[in-house]
Each structure stands twice: as C-alpha cells, then as structure tokens.
Coordinates of C-alpha atoms in Angstrom, one line a residue:
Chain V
X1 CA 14.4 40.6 -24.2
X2 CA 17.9 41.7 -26.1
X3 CA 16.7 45.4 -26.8
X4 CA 18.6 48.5 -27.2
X5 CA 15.2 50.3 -26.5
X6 CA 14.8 48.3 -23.7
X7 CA 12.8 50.2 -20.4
X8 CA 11.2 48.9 -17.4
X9 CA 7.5 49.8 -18.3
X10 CA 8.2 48.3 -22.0
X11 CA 9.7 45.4 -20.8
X12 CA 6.9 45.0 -18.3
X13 CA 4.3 45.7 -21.1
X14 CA 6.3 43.2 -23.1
X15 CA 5.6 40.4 -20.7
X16 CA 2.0 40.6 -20.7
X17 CA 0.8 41.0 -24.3
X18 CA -0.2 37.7 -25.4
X19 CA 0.6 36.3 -29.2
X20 CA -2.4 37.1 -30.5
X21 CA -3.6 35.6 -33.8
X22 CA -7.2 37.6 -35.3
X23 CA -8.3 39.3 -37.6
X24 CA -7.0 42.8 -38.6
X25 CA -9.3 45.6 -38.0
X26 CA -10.2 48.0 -40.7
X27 CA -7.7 50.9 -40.9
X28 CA -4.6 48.9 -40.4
X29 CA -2.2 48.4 -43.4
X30 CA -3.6 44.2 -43.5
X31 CA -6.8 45.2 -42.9
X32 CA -8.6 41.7 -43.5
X33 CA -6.4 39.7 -43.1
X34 CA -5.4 37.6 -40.1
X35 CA -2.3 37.5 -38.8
X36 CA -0.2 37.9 -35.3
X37 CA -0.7 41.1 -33.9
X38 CA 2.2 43.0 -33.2
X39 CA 1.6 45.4 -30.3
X40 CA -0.9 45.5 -27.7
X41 CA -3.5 47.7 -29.5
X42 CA -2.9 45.6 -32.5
X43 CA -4.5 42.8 -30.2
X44 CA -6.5 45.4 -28.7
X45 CA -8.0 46.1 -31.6
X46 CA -8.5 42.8 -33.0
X47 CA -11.7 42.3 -30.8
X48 CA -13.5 39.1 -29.9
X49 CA -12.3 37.1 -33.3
X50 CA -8.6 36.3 -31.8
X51 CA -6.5 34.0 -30.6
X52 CA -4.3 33.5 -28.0
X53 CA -1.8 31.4 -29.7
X54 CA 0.4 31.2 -26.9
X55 CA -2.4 30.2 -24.2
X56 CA -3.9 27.6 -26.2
X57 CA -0.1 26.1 -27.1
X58 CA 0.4 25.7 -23.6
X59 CA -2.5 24.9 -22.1
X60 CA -2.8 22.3 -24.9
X61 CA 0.7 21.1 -24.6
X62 CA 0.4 20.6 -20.9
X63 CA -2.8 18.9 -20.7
X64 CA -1.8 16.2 -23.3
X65 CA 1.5 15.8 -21.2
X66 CA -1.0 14.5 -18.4
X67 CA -3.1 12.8 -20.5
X68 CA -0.9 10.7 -22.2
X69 CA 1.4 10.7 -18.6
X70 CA -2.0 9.3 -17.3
X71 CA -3.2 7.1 -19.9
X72 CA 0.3 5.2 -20.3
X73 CA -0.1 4.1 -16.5
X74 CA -3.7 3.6 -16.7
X75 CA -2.9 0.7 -19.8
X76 CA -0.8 -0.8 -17.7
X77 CA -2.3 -0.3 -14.5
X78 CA -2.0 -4.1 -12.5
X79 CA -3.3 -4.6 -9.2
X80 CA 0.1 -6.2 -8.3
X81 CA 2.5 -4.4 -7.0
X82 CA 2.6 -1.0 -8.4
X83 CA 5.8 0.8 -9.9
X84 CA 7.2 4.0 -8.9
X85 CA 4.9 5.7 -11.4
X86 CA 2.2 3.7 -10.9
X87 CA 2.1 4.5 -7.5
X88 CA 2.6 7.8 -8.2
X89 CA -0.4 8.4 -10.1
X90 CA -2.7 6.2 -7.8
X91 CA -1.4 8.4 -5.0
X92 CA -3.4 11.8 -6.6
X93 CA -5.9 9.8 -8.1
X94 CA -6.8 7.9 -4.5
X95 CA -6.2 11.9 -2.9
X96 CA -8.5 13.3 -5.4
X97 CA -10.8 10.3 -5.5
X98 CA -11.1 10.7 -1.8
X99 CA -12.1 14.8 -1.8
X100 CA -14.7 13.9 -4.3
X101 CA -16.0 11.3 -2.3
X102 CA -16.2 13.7 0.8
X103 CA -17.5 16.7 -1.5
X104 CA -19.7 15.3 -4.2
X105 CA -23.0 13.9 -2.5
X106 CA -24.8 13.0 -6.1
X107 CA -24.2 9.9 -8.2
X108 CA -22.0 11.2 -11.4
X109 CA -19.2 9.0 -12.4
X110 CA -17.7 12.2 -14.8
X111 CA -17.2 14.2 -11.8
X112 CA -14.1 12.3 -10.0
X113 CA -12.2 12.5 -13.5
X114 CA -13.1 16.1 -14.5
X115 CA -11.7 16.7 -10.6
X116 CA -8.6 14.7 -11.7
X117 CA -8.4 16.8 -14.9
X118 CA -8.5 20.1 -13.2
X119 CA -6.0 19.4 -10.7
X120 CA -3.4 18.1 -12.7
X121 CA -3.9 20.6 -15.5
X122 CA -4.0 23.6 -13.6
X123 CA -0.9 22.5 -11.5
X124 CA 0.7 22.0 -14.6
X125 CA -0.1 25.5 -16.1
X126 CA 0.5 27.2 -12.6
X127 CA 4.1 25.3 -12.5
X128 CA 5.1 27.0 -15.7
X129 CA 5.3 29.9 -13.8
X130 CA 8.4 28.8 -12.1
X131 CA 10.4 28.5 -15.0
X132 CA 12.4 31.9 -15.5
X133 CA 9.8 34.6 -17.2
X134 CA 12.3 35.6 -20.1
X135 CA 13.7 31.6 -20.8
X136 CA 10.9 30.9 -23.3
X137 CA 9.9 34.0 -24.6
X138 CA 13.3 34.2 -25.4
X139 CA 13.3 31.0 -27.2
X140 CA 10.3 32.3 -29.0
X141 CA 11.5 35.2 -30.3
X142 CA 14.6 33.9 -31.5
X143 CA 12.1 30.8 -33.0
X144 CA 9.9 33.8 -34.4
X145 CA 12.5 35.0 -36.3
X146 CA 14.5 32.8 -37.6
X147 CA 11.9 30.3 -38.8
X148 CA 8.6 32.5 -39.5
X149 CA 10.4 35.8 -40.5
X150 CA 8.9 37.9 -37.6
X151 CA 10.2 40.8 -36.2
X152 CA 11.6 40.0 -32.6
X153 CA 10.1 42.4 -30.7
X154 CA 6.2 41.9 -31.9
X155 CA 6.6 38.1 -30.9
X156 CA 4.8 38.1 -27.7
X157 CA 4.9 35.2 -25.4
X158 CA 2.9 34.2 -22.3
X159 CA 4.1 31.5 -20.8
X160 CA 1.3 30.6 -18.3
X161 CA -1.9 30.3 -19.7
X162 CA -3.7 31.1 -16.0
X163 CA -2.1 34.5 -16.2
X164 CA -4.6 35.2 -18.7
X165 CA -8.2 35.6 -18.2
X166 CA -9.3 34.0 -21.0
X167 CA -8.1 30.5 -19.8
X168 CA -9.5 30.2 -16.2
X169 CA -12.6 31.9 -17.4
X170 CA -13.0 29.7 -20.1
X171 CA -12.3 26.9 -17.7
X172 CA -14.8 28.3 -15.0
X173 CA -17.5 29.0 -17.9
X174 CA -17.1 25.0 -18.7
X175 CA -17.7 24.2 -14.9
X176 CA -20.5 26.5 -14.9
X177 CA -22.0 25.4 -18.0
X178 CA -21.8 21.8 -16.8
X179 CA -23.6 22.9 -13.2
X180 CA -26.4 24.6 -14.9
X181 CA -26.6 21.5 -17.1
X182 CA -27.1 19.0 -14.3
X183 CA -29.2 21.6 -12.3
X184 CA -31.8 21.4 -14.7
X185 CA -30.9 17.4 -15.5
X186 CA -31.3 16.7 -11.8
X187 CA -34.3 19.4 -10.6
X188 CA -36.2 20.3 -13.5
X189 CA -37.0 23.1 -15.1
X190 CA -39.5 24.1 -12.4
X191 CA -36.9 23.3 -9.4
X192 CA -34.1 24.9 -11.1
X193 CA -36.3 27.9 -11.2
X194 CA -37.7 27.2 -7.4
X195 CA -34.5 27.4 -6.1
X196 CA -33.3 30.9 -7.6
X197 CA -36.7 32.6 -6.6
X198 CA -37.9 30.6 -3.7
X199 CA -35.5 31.2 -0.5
X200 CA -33.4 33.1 0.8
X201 CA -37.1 34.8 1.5
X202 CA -40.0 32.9 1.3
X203 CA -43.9 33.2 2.4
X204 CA -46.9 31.1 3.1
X205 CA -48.6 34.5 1.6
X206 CA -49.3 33.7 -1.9
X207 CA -49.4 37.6 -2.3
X208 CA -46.4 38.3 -0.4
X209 CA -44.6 35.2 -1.7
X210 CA -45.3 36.8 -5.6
X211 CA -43.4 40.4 -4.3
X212 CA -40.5 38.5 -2.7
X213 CA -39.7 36.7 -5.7
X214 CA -37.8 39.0 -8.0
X215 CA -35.7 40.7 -4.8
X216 CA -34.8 36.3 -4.3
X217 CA -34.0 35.8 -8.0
X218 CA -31.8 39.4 -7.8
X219 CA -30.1 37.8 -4.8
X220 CA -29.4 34.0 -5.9
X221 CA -28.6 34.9 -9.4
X222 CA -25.8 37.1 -8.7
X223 CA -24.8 34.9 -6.5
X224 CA -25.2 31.8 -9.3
X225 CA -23.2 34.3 -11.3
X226 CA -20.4 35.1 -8.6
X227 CA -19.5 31.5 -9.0
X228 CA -17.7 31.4 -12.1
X229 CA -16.7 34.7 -11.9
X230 CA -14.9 34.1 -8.7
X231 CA -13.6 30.4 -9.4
X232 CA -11.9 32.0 -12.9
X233 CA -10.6 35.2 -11.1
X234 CA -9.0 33.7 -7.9
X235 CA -7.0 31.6 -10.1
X236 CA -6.0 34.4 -12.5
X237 CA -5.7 36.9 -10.0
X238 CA -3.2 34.8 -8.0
X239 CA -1.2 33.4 -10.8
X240 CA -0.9 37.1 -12.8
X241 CA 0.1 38.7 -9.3
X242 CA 3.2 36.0 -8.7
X243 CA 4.0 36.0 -12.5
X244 CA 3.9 40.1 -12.1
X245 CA 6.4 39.6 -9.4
X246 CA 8.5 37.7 -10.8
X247 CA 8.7 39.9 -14.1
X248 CA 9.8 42.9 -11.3
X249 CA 12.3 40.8 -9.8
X250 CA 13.6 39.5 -13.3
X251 CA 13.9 43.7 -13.9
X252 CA 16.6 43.8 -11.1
X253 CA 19.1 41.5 -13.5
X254 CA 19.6 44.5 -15.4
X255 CA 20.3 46.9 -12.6
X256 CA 24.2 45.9 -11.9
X257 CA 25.6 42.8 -10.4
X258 CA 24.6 43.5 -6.8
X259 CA 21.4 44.0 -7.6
X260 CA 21.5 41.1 -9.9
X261 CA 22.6 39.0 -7.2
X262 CA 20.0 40.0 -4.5
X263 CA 17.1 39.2 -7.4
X264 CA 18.9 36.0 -8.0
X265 CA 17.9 35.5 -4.1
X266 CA 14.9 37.1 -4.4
X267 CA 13.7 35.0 -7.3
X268 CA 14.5 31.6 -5.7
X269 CA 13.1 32.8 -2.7
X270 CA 9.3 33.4 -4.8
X271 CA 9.6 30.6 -6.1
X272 CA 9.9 28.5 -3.3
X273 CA 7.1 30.2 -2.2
X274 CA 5.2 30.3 -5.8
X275 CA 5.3 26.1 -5.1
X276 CA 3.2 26.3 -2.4
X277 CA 0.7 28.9 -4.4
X278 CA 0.2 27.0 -7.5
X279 CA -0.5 23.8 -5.8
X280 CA -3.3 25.5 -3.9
X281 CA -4.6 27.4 -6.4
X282 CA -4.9 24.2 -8.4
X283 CA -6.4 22.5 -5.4
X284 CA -8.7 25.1 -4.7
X285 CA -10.5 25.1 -8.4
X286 CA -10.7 20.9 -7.8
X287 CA -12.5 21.7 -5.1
X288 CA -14.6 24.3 -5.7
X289 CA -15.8 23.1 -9.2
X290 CA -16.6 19.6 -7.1
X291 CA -18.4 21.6 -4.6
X292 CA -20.5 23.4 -7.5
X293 CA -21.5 20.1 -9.1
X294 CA -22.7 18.8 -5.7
X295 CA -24.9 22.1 -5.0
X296 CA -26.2 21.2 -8.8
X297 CA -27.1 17.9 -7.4
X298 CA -28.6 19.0 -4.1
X299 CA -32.5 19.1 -4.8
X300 CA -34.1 20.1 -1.3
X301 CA -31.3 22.9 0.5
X302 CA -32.8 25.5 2.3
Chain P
X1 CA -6.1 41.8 -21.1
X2 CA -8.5 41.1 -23.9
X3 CA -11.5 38.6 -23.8
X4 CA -11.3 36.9 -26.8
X5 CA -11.9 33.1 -28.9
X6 CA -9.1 32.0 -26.8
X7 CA -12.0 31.7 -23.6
X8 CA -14.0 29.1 -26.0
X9 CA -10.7 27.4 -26.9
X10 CA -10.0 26.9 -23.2
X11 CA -13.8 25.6 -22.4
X12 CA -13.3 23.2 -25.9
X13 CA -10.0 22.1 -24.5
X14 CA -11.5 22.0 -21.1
X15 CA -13.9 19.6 -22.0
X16 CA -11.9 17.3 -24.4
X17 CA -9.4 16.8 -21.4
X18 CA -11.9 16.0 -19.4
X19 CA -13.7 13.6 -22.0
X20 CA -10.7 11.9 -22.4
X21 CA -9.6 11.5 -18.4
X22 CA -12.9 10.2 -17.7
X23 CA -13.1 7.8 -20.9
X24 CA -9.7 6.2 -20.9
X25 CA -8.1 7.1 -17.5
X26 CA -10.1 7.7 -14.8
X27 CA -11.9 3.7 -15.2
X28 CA -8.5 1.7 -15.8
X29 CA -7.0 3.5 -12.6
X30 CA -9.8 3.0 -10.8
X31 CA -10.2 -1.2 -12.1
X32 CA -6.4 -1.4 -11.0
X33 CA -7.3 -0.2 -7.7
X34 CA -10.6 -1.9 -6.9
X35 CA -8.9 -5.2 -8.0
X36 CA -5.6 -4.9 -5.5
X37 CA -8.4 -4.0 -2.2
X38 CA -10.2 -6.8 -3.5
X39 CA -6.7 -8.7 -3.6
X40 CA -5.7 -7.6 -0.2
X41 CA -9.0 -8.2 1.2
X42 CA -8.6 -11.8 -0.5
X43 CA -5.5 -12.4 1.1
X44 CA -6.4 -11.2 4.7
X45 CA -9.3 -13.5 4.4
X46 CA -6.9 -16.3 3.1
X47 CA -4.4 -15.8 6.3
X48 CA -7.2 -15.8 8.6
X49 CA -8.3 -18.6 7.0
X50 CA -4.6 -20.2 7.1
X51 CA -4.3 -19.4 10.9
X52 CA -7.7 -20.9 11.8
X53 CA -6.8 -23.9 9.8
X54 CA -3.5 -23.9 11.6
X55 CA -5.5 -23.7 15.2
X56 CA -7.9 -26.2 14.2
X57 CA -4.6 -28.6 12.8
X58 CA -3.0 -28.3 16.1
X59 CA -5.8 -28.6 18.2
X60 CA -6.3 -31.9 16.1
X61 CA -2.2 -33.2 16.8
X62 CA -2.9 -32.8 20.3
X63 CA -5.4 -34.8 20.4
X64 CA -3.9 -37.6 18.6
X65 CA -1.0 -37.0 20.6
X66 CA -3.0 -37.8 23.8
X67 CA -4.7 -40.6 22.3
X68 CA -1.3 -42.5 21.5
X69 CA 0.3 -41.2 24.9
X70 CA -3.2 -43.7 26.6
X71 CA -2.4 -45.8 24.0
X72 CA 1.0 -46.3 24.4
X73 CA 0.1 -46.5 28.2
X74 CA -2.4 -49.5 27.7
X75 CA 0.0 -51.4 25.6
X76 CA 3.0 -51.0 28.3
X77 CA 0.1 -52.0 31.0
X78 CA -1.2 -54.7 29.2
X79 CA 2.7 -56.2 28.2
X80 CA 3.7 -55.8 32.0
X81 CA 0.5 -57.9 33.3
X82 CA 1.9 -60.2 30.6
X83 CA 5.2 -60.6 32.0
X84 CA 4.0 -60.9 35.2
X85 CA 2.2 -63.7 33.8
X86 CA 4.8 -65.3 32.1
X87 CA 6.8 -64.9 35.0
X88 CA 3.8 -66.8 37.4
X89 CA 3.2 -69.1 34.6
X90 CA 7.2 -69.8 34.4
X91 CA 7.4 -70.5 38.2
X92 CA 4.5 -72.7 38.6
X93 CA 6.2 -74.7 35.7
X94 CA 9.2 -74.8 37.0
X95 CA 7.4 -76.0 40.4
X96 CA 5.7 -78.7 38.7
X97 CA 8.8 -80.2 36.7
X98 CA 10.7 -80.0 39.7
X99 CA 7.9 -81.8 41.6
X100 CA 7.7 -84.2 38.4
X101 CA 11.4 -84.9 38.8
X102 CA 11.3 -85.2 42.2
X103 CA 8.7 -87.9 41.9
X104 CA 10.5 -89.4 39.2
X105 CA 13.9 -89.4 41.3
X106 CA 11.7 -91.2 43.9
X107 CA 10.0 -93.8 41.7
X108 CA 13.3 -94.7 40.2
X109 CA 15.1 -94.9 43.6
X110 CA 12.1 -97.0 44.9
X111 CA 12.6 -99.2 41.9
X112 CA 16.3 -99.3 42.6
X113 CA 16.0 -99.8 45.9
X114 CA 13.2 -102.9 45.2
X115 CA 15.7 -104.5 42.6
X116 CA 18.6 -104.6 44.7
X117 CA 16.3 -105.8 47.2
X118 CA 15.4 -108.5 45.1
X119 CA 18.5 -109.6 43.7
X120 CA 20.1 -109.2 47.2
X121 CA 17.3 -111.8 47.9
X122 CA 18.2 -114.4 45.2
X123 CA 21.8 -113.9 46.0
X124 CA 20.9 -114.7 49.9
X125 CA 18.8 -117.8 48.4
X126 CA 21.4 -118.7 46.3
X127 CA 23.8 -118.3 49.3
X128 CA 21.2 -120.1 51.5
X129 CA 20.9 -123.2 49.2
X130 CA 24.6 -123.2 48.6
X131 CA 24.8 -123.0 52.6
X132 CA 22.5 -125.6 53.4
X133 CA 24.2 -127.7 50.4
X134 CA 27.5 -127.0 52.0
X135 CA 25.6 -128.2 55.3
X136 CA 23.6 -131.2 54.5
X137 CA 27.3 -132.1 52.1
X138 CA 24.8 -133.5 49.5
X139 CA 23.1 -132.0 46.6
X140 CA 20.5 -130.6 47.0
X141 CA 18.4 -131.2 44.1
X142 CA 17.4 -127.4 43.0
X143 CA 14.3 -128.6 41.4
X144 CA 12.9 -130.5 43.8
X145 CA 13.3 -127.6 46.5
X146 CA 12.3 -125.0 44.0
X147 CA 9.1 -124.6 45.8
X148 CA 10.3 -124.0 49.2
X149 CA 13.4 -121.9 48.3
X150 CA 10.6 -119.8 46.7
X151 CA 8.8 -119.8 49.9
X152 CA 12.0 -118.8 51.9
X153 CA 13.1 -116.1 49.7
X154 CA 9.4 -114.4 50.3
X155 CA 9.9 -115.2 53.5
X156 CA 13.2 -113.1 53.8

C-alpha cells in the first residue's frame, strides 16, 4: 500500500476487507445499485446479497489450475512408464487413494475424488499465503486503477480465500450437506432419526426411553452441528492467524532498515514454517470430510 | 468478516470441482494405475513362468546329456569288442593262410622232390641201359627190353 495516510491499524484493516461486490444499501449515495464496496462498512452494510470478488477469483483460479493440471495427465495417463508428472500426480492420488481406503468403510466411488479435490484445492489456496501479503494487492490496486477507474485505496484484495470464512464454511456446508445426504440415502429416514435420538442414552423402558430422547437429540445434534462448524473454522482459524502474522511482520518493512531486515528474517522464517501449516491444514479437512462420509455410511455404531 | 453469497459460491464451486475430479480425473488415473499393477503382476508371473521353463529346460539338457554320455559309452564298447574281433578274426586268418601256405610249400616240395625222383630214375634207367649196352657191346634193342627196363626203374 503506497499511502501518505498510511498507519499500522489502517494498513492492517486494509488487509482484511475483502473486494466486495453487492448491492448498495439504502442511504448510500448509489443506493440500488451494485457495485464494489469501498470501505469495510460499505461491505458491512451490504448484507447477505454480496460477493467476495476476490475469494471466488482465487479460489476459482486455483481449483481450475488443478483441474486442468490433473485432467492433462489423466488423458494421457499410460500404464507404461510414467513421466515426471505423471508420477507426480499418481504419487498424491495413490497417498490420497490409500487414506480413503483406510478411512472410508462404505462403497462410494465420489468419495476418493472429492478427497483428491479437497486436498489439492485447499493446499493450493493455503500456499497463496506464502506469497508476500502486499505483492498482489498491489498489483490490484494499480490494476483497479488504471483499467476500471477505481480509487486505489477502496480496492481491497484478499489474497487467500481460506482466510475468509465464507470459503471454508462454504466448503464445510458442501461436506455437510453431502453427509446428511447419504445419512438419509444409506439409513433411512427412520435410522437417520434413530441415531440422533437413540444413544448416547438409551432404555429398554418404553417410558424412560420417550424422556431420554430430546436430552439425546440436544446432545447428538450439536454435536452433528459442531462438525461443519469445526471442519470450516480450524481451517480459517489457522490460515487467518499465519496470514495475520505475516501482515505484522510485513508492518516491520516500514519501521527503518534494521527493522526491515530482521522482518525480512522473520518473514522467511514463517514461511518456512507456514509450509508445514498449510499442508496440514489441507490434509486435515481430506481427512476429516472422509471421516464424516464414513460415519454417514456407518448404519449400526453404538 | 461478513457472511455473505460468497459461502454459496464456495459450496457451488465446491461441488463443480468435485464433479469434475470425480468425472474426468479421478477414473483415467485410476485405469492408468490398475492397468500397470495388472502389468507388473503380468510380468512377475511371466518371469516366474520364464525361470520355471528355464528349470524344467535344463533339467531336460541334462538328461539328454546323460543319455548320449551311455550312449556314446555303448558305441565305444560295442566298436572295441569289434576290434577285438577283427583283431581275433585277423589272427586266425593269418593262422590259416600260413597253415595253407605251409601245406602248399609242402605239397609242392613233395611234388618236387617226386619229380626229380622220377627223372633221376629215367636218367639212372637211361644210364643203366646205356651201361648194360656199353657192357653187353651190342645194342640193345630198347623196344624189345622196354618191358623189363620198366620193371627195373620201379624196382629202383
């Protein structure tokens, strides 16, 4: 950010506004009209009919990057002796292939390939994070306006989509949607329902049975709830925490050379570090959404 | 932080991705790598196969080694009772030619011996007549005495 009004908390603040495309609320000079918001409140105020621009560019970008990546070696996948991408890819298909086999106990051919999905494309979101934080926001704002006109400073740019909630939890609300799907494909209606009322506390009292059913469904439907809510917020939690500390260290560049030089450190340092964070992260939501489609396939657990 | 369209963009893209991975690149991947274990397996079974074949081949040479190694044995048995043979057979042929020749030798001595003998006795006639010629001092008329100069050279 090149500003003359340029402040730790604003730069911060900066960082973490998303380019938001909606609808402008009443009482705003284009009231009605949509457009990119230019502060905070702006996006704020633009409620639930907004867009992340940003986080869907990326997020979009990325995952076509490993689709077509992945489809390009799939056409020409031989069984003779593989190339260096080739073996690449049949390296973390085989490794993810594997875990699924391990995890997933039901018979569902989508589930290995969704687990494929979610590793690579999180990995690849979580790697942007690695990537200086003011490189492509720069980019963007000189991109904002020069081409479309905008003022630099209301050109907002996030440059990893699992910083922001709305991507992992739309993400987890897909896994969840797809595990309440097969839970009633694979148990029924009745056995979906039998296992949120039915255990942890059960009777051979009809009576007693009828009381301990509400305080069972309190227990397992928070706990059916906790599972997209957690899967979406250990991802975002971990990714917004390293991109927050690498926004603070990015602050030190402007504090004199010295300073500047020990961030320089400090950054690569993170980083190094960050590697190991956004491959786990990624690995953990493969695994966890696997392990969520096998409890929706798992009809007699008590 | 706000919660906004952005979450159902996600879940859309979410499930386009994963459409697409398990459509048009999860199966291919997974063809490419079924068909190489299924080549492997192929060619393990193939060199066990190969090695088997290879035990069974040699097994097989040394047998027909052995078998011309007795062969070969009978044939040099077999050729040196037939030189002894020959050799037996040679010598007893040489025996009897030498026997034959011997006989021979004798035979045509014998006869040599029988026609000196007889001329030897017509020359002693012949000397006895011309004797007895010389002694009586007449002739003696050869014809006349042919009968008992006959009987003399017998005699003699």
């Amino acid at each position: 950010m090149a500003s003359e009004s340029l402040t730790a908390s604003g730069y911060i603040k900066h960082h973490l506004v998303n380019l938001t495309w909606g609808k402008f609320p009443e009482g705003y000079e284009h009231a009605g009209h949509w457009g990119f918001a230019h502060s905070a409140a702006d996006a704020k105020a633009m409620g639930f009919w907004a867009i992340h621009v940003d986080t869907m560019f990326w997020s979009i970008l990325l995952g076509a990057l490993f689709l077509l990546l992945f489809r390009r070696v799939a056409k020409n996948a031989t069984a003779a002796t593989p190339g260096g991408l080739q073996n690449f890819v049949e390296w973390i298909v085989e490794f993810v292939d594997g875990i699924v086999r391990a995890t997933f106990t039901g018979r569902n051919a989508m589930v290995a390939p969704m687990a494929l999905t979610i590793f690579i494309w999180v990995f690849l979101i979580n790697a942007m994070d690695l990537i200086p934080v003011d490189w492509i926001p720069q980019v963007a704002a000189l991109i904002g306006s020069n081409v479309f006109g905008m003022d630099p400073h209301h050109v907002f740019f996030k440059v990893v989509p699992s910083t922001d909630p709305n991507a992992t939890f739309g993400m987890a609300l897909a896994v969840f949607a797809l595990s309440i799907f097969y839970s009633f494909k694979i148990k029924g209606v009745g056995g979906f329902a039998a296992e949120l009322t039915m255990h942890p506390f059960s009777s051979s009292n009809k009576l007693l049975q009828l009381v301990l059913i509400p305080i069972n469904f309190l227990l397992e439907f928070v706990s059916l709830l906790a599972k997209p809510l957690s899967l979406s917020l250990r991802l975002y939690g971990n990714m917004f925490a390293g991109e927050m500390i690498f926004i603070l260290i990015a602050l030190m560049y402007s504090g004199g050379l010295m300073l500047g030089i020990f961030g320089g450190f400090l950054q690569m340092g993170w980083a190094i570090f960050h590697v190991l964070i956004i491959t786990l992260q990624a690995f953990i939501f493969m695994v966890l959404t696997v392990v969520y489609m096998d409890l929706a396939y798992q009809t007699d657990e008590h | 932080m706000n919660i906004n369209m952005t979450l159902i963009g996600q879940s859309i893209t979410f499930f386009v991705f994963v459409w697409f991975c398990y459509r048009f690149i999860w199966p291919p991947l997974m063809n490419a790598l079924e068909a190489r274990k299924q080549k492997i397996a192929d060619g393990l079974a193939a060199a066990e196969h190969g090695k088997h074949e290879q035990e069974l081949a040699e097994e097989r040479a040394k047998d027909i080694l052995r078998e011309a190694k007795g062969q070969a044995g009978e044939i040099i048995n077999r050729a040196e009772k037939r030189a002894a043979e020959i050799v037996d057979e040679s010598k007893d042929d040489a025996r009897a030619e030498g026997e034959r020749l011997l006989v021979a030798a004798r035979a045509e001595i014998h006869q040599a011996v029988n026609s000196a003998r007889e001329d030897l006795r017509g020359k002693v006639v012949s000397i006895a007549v011309a004797g007895a010629g010389k002694v009586l001092e007449r002739e003696v008329d050869e014809a006349t005495h042919a009968e008992l100069m006959n009987k003399l050279a017998a005699e003699i």
